[in-house]
PDB file of C-alpha atoms in Angstrom:
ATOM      1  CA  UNK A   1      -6.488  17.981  12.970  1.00  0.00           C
ATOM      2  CA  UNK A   2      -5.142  19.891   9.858  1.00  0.00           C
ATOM      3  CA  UNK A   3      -6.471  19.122   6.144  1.00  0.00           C
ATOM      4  CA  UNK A   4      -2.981  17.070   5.400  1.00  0.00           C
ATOM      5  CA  UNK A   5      -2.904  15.151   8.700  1.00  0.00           C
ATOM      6  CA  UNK A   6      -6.562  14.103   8.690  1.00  0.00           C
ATOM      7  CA  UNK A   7      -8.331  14.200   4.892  1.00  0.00           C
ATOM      8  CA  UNK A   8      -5.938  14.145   2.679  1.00  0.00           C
ATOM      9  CA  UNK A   9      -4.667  10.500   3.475  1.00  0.00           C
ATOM     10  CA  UNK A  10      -8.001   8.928   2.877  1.00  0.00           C
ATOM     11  CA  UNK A  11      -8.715  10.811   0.318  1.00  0.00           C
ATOM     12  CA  UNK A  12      -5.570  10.038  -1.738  1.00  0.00           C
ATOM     13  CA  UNK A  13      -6.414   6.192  -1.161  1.00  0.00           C
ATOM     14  CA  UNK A  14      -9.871   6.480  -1.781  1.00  0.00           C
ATOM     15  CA  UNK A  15      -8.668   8.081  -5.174  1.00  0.00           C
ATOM     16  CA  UNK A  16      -5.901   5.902  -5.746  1.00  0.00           C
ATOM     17  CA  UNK A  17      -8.270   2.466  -5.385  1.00  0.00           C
ATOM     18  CA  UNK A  18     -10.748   4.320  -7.779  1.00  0.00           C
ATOM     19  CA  UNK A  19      -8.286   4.837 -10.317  1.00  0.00           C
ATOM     20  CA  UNK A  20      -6.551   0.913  -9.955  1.00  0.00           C
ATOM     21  CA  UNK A  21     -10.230   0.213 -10.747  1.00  0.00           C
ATOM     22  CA  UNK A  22     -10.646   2.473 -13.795  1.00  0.00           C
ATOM     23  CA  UNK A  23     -10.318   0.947 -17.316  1.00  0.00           C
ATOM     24  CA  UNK A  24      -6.944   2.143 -18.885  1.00  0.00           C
ATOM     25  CA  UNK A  25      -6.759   0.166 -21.354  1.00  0.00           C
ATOM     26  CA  UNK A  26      -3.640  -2.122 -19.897  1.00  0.00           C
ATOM     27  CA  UNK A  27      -2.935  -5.744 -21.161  1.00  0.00           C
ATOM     28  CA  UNK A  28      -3.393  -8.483 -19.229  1.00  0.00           C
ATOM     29  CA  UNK A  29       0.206  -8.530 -18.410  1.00  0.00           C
ATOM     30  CA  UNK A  30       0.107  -4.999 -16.856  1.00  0.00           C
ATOM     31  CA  UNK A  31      -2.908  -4.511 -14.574  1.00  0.00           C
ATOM     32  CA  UNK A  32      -1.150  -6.153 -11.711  1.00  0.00           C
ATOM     33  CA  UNK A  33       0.478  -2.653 -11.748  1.00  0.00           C
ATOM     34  CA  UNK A  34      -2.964  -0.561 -10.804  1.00  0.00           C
ATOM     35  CA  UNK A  35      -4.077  -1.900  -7.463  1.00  0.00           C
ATOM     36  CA  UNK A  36      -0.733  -1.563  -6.134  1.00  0.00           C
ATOM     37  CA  UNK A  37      -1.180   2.490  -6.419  1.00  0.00           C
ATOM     38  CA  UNK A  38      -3.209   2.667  -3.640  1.00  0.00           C
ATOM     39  CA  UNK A  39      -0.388   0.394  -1.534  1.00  0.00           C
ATOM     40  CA  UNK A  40       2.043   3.497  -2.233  1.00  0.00           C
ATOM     41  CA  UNK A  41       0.086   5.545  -0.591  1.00  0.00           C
ATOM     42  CA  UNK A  42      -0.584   3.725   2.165  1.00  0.00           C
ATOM     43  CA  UNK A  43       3.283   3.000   2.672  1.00  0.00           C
ATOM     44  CA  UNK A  44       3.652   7.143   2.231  1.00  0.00           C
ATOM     45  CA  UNK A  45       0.913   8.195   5.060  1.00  0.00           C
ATOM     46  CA  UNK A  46       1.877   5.067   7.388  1.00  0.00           C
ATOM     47  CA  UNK A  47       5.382   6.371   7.254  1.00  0.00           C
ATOM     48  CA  UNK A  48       4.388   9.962   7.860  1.00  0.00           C
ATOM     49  CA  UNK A  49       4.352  11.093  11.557  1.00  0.00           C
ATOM     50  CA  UNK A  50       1.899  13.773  10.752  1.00  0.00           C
ATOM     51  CA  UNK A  51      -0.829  11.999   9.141  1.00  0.00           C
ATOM     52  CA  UNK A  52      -3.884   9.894  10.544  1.00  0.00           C
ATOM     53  CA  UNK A  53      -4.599   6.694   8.803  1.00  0.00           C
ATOM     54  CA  UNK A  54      -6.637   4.454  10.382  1.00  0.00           C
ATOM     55  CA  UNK A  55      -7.109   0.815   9.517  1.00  0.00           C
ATOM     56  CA  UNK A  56     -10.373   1.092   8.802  1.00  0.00           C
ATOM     57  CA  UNK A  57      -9.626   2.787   5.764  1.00  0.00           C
ATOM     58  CA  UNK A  58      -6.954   0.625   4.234  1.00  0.00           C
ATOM     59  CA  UNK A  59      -9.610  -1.932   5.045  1.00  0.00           C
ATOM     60  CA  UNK A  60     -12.358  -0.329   3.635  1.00  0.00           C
ATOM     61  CA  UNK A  61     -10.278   0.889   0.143  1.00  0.00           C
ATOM     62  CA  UNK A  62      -9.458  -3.287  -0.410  1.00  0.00           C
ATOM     63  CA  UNK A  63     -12.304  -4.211   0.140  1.00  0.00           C
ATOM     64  CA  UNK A  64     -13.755  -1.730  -2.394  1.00  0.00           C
ATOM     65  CA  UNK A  65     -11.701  -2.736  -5.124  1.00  0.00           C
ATOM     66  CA  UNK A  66     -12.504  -6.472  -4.155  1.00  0.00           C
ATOM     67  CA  UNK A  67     -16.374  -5.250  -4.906  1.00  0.00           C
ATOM     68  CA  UNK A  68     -15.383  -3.115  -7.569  1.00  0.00           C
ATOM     69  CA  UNK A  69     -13.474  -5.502 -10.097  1.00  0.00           C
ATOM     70  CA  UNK A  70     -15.153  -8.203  -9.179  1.00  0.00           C
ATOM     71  CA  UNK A  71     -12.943  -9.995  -7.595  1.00  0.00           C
ATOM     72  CA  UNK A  72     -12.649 -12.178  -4.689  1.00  0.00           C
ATOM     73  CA  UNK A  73     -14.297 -10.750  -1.737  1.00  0.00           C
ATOM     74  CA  UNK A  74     -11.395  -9.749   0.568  1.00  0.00           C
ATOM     75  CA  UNK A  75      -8.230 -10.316  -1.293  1.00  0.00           C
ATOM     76  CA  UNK A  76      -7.278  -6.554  -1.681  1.00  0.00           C
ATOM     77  CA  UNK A  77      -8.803  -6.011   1.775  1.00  0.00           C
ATOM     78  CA  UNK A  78      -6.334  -8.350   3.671  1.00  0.00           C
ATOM     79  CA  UNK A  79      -3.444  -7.190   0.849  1.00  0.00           C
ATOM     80  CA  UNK A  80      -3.823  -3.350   2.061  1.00  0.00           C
ATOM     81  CA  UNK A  81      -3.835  -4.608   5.769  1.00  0.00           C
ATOM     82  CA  UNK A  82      -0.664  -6.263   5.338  1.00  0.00           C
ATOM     83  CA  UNK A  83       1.096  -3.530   3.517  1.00  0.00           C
ATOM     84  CA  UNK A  84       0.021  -1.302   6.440  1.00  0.00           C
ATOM     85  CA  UNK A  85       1.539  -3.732   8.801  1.00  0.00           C
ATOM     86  CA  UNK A  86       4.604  -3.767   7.234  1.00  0.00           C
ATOM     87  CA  UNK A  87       4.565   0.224   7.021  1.00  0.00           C
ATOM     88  CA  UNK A  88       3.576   0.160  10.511  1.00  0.00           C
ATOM     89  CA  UNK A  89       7.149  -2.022  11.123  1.00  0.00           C
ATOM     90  CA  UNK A  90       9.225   0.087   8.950  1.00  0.00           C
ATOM     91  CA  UNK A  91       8.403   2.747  10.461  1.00  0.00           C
ATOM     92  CA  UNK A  92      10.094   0.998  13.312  1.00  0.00           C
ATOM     93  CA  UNK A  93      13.682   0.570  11.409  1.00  0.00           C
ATOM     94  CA  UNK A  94      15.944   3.145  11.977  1.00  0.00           C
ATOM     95  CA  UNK A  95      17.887   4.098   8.838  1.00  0.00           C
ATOM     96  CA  UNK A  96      19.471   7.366   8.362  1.00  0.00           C
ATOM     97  CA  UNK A  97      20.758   7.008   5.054  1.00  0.00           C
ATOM     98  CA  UNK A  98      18.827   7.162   1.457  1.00  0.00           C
ATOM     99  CA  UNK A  99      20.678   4.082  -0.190  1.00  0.00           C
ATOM    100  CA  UNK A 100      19.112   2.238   2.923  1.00  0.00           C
ATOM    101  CA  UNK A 101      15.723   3.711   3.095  1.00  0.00           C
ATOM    102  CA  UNK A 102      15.360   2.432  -0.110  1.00  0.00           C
ATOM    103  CA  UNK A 103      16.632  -0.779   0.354  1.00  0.00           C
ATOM    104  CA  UNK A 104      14.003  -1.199   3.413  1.00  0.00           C
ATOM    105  CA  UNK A 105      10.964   0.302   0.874  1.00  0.00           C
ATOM    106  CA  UNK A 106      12.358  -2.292  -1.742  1.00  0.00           C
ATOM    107  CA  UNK A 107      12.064  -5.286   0.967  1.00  0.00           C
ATOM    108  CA  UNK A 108       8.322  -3.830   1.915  1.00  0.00           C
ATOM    109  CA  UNK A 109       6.955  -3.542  -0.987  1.00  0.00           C
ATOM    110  CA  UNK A 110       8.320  -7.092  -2.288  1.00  0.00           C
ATOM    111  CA  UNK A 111       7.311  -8.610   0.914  1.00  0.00           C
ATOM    112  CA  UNK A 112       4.006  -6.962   0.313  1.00  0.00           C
ATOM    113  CA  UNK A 113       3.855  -8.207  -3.740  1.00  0.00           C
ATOM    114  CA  UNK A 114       5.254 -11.411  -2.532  1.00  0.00           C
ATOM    115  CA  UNK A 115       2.072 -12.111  -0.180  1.00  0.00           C
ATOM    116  CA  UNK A 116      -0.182 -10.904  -3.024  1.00  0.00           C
ATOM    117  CA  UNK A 117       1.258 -13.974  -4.641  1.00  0.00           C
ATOM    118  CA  UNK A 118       0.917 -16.583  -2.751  1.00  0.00           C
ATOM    119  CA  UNK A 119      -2.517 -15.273  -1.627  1.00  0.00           C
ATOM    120  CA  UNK A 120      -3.178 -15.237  -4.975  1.00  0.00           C
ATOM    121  CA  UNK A 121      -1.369 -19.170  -5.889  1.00  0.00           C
ATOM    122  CA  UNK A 122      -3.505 -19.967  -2.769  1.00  0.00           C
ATOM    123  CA  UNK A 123      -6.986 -19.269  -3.909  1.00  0.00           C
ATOM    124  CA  UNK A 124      -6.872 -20.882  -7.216  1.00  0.00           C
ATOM    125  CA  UNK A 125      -4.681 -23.802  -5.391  1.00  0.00           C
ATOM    126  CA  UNK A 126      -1.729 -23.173  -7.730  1.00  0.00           C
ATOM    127  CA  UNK A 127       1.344 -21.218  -8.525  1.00  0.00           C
ATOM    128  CA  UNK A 128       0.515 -18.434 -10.805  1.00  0.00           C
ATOM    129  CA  UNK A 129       2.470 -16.714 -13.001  1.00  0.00           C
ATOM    130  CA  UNK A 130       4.887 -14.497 -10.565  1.00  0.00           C
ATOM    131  CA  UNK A 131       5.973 -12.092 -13.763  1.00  0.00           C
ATOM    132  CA  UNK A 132       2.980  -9.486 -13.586  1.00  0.00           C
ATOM    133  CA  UNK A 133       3.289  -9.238  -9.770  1.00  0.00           C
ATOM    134  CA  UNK A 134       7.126  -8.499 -10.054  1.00  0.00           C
ATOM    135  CA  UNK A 135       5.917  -5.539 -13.264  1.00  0.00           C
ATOM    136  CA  UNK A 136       3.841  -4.449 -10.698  1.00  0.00           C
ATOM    137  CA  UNK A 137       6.619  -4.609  -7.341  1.00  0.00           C
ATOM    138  CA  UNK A 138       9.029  -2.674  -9.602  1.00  0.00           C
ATOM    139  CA  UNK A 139       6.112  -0.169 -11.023  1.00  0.00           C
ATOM    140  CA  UNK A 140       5.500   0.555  -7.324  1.00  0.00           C
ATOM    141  CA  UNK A 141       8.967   0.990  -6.024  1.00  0.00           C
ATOM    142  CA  UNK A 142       9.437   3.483  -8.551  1.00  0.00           C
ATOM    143  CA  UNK A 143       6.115   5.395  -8.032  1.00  0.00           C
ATOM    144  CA  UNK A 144       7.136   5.349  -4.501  1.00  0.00           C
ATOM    145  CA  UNK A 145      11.212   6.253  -4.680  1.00  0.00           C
ATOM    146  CA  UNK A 146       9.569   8.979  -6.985  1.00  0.00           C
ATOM    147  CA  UNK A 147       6.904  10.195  -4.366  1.00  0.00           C
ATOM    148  CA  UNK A 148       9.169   9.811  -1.270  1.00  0.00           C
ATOM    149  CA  UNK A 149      11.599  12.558  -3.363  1.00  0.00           C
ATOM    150  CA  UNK A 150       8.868  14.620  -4.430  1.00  0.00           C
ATOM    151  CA  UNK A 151       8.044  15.427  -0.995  1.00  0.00           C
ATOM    152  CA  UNK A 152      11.070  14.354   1.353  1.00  0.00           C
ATOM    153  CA  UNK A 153      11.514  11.615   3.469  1.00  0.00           C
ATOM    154  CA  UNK A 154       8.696  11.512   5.637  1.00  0.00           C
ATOM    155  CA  UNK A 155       9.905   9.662   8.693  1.00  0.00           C
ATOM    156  CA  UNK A 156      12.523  11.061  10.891  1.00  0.00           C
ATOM    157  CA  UNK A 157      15.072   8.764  12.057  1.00  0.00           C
ATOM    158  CA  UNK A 158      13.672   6.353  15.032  1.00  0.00           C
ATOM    159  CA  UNK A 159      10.040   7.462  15.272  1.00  0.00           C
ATOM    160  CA  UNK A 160       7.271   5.128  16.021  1.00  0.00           C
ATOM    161  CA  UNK A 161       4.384   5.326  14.300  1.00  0.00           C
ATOM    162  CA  UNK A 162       1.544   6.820  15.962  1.00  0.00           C
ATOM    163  CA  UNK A 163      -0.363   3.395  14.476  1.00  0.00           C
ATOM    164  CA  UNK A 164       1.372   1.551  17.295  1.00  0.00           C
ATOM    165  CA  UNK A 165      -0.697   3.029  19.849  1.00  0.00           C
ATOM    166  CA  UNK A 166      -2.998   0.607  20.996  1.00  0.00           C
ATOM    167  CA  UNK A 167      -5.662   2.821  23.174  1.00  0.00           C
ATOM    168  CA  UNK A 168      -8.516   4.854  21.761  1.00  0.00           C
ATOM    169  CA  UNK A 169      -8.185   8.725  21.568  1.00  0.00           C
ATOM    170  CA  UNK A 170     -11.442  10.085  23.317  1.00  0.00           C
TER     171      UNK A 170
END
């Protein structure tokens, strides 16, 4: 296992979720926008057919920033594992051109912030404000149209992820 296939996923979402929890200096309005960071990477090394992400980690990374800020014990756990599910399932889609590969990152990552919502509405048995989630869908989308050019597509046109394997490697 090479230093990009095996490290340097869970060490770029380990950093990310430090840095979501690291006081900026953001209003209220805008730290929606931080914990996503670590949701673009996840999306990035779920997509990529070289690297080795296990779900432990994403796992692990939400449930540190649950413990971290304070907040409710497994909200960003369960919000990582469902943005790695839905990595895991575009990485199913087979799109060959870059208008539609963003249009399927656009629909993950608002599916994702669109969870984080109602998760959200769900715990404190109301509808909260949906404006900071949407700053922080379109934050991400960019980050990740931004990353995704930076260093080329990283899926090749109908690959499976190797997440989908359900047997242990010995």
């Amino acid at each position: 296992m090479t230093w990009r296939a095996g490290v340097l996923p869970t060490l770029s979402i380990i950093g990310l979720t430090f840095a979501a929890v690291l006081p900026w200096g953001l209003s209220s309005n805008y730290r929606f926008v931080l914990p996503l960071l670590p949701i673009v990477a996840i999306y990035y090394w779920t997509l990529d057919r070289d690297g080795w992400l296990p779900e432990w980690i994403v796992f692990f990374a939400g449930l540190m920033l649950d413990i971290l800020t304070q907040g409710p014990l497994g909200y960003w756990a369960l919000v990582y594992l469902v943005a790695y599910v839905v990595g895991v399932y575009v990485s199913r889609v087979n799109v060959d051109a870059a208008v539609g590969k963003i249009a399927v990152l656009a629909a993950a990552i608002v599916v994702v912030t669109v969870f984080a919502w109602l998760a959200a509405s769900a715990y404190f048995l109301e509808f909260l404000d949906w404006t900071p989630y949407a700053r922080g869908a379109v934050f991400a989308l960019l980050l990740t149209i931004l990353i995704q050019l930076a260093f080329g597509m990283a899926r090749t046109p109908g690959r499976v992820s190797a997440s989908l394997r359900l047997t242990r490697r010995g």
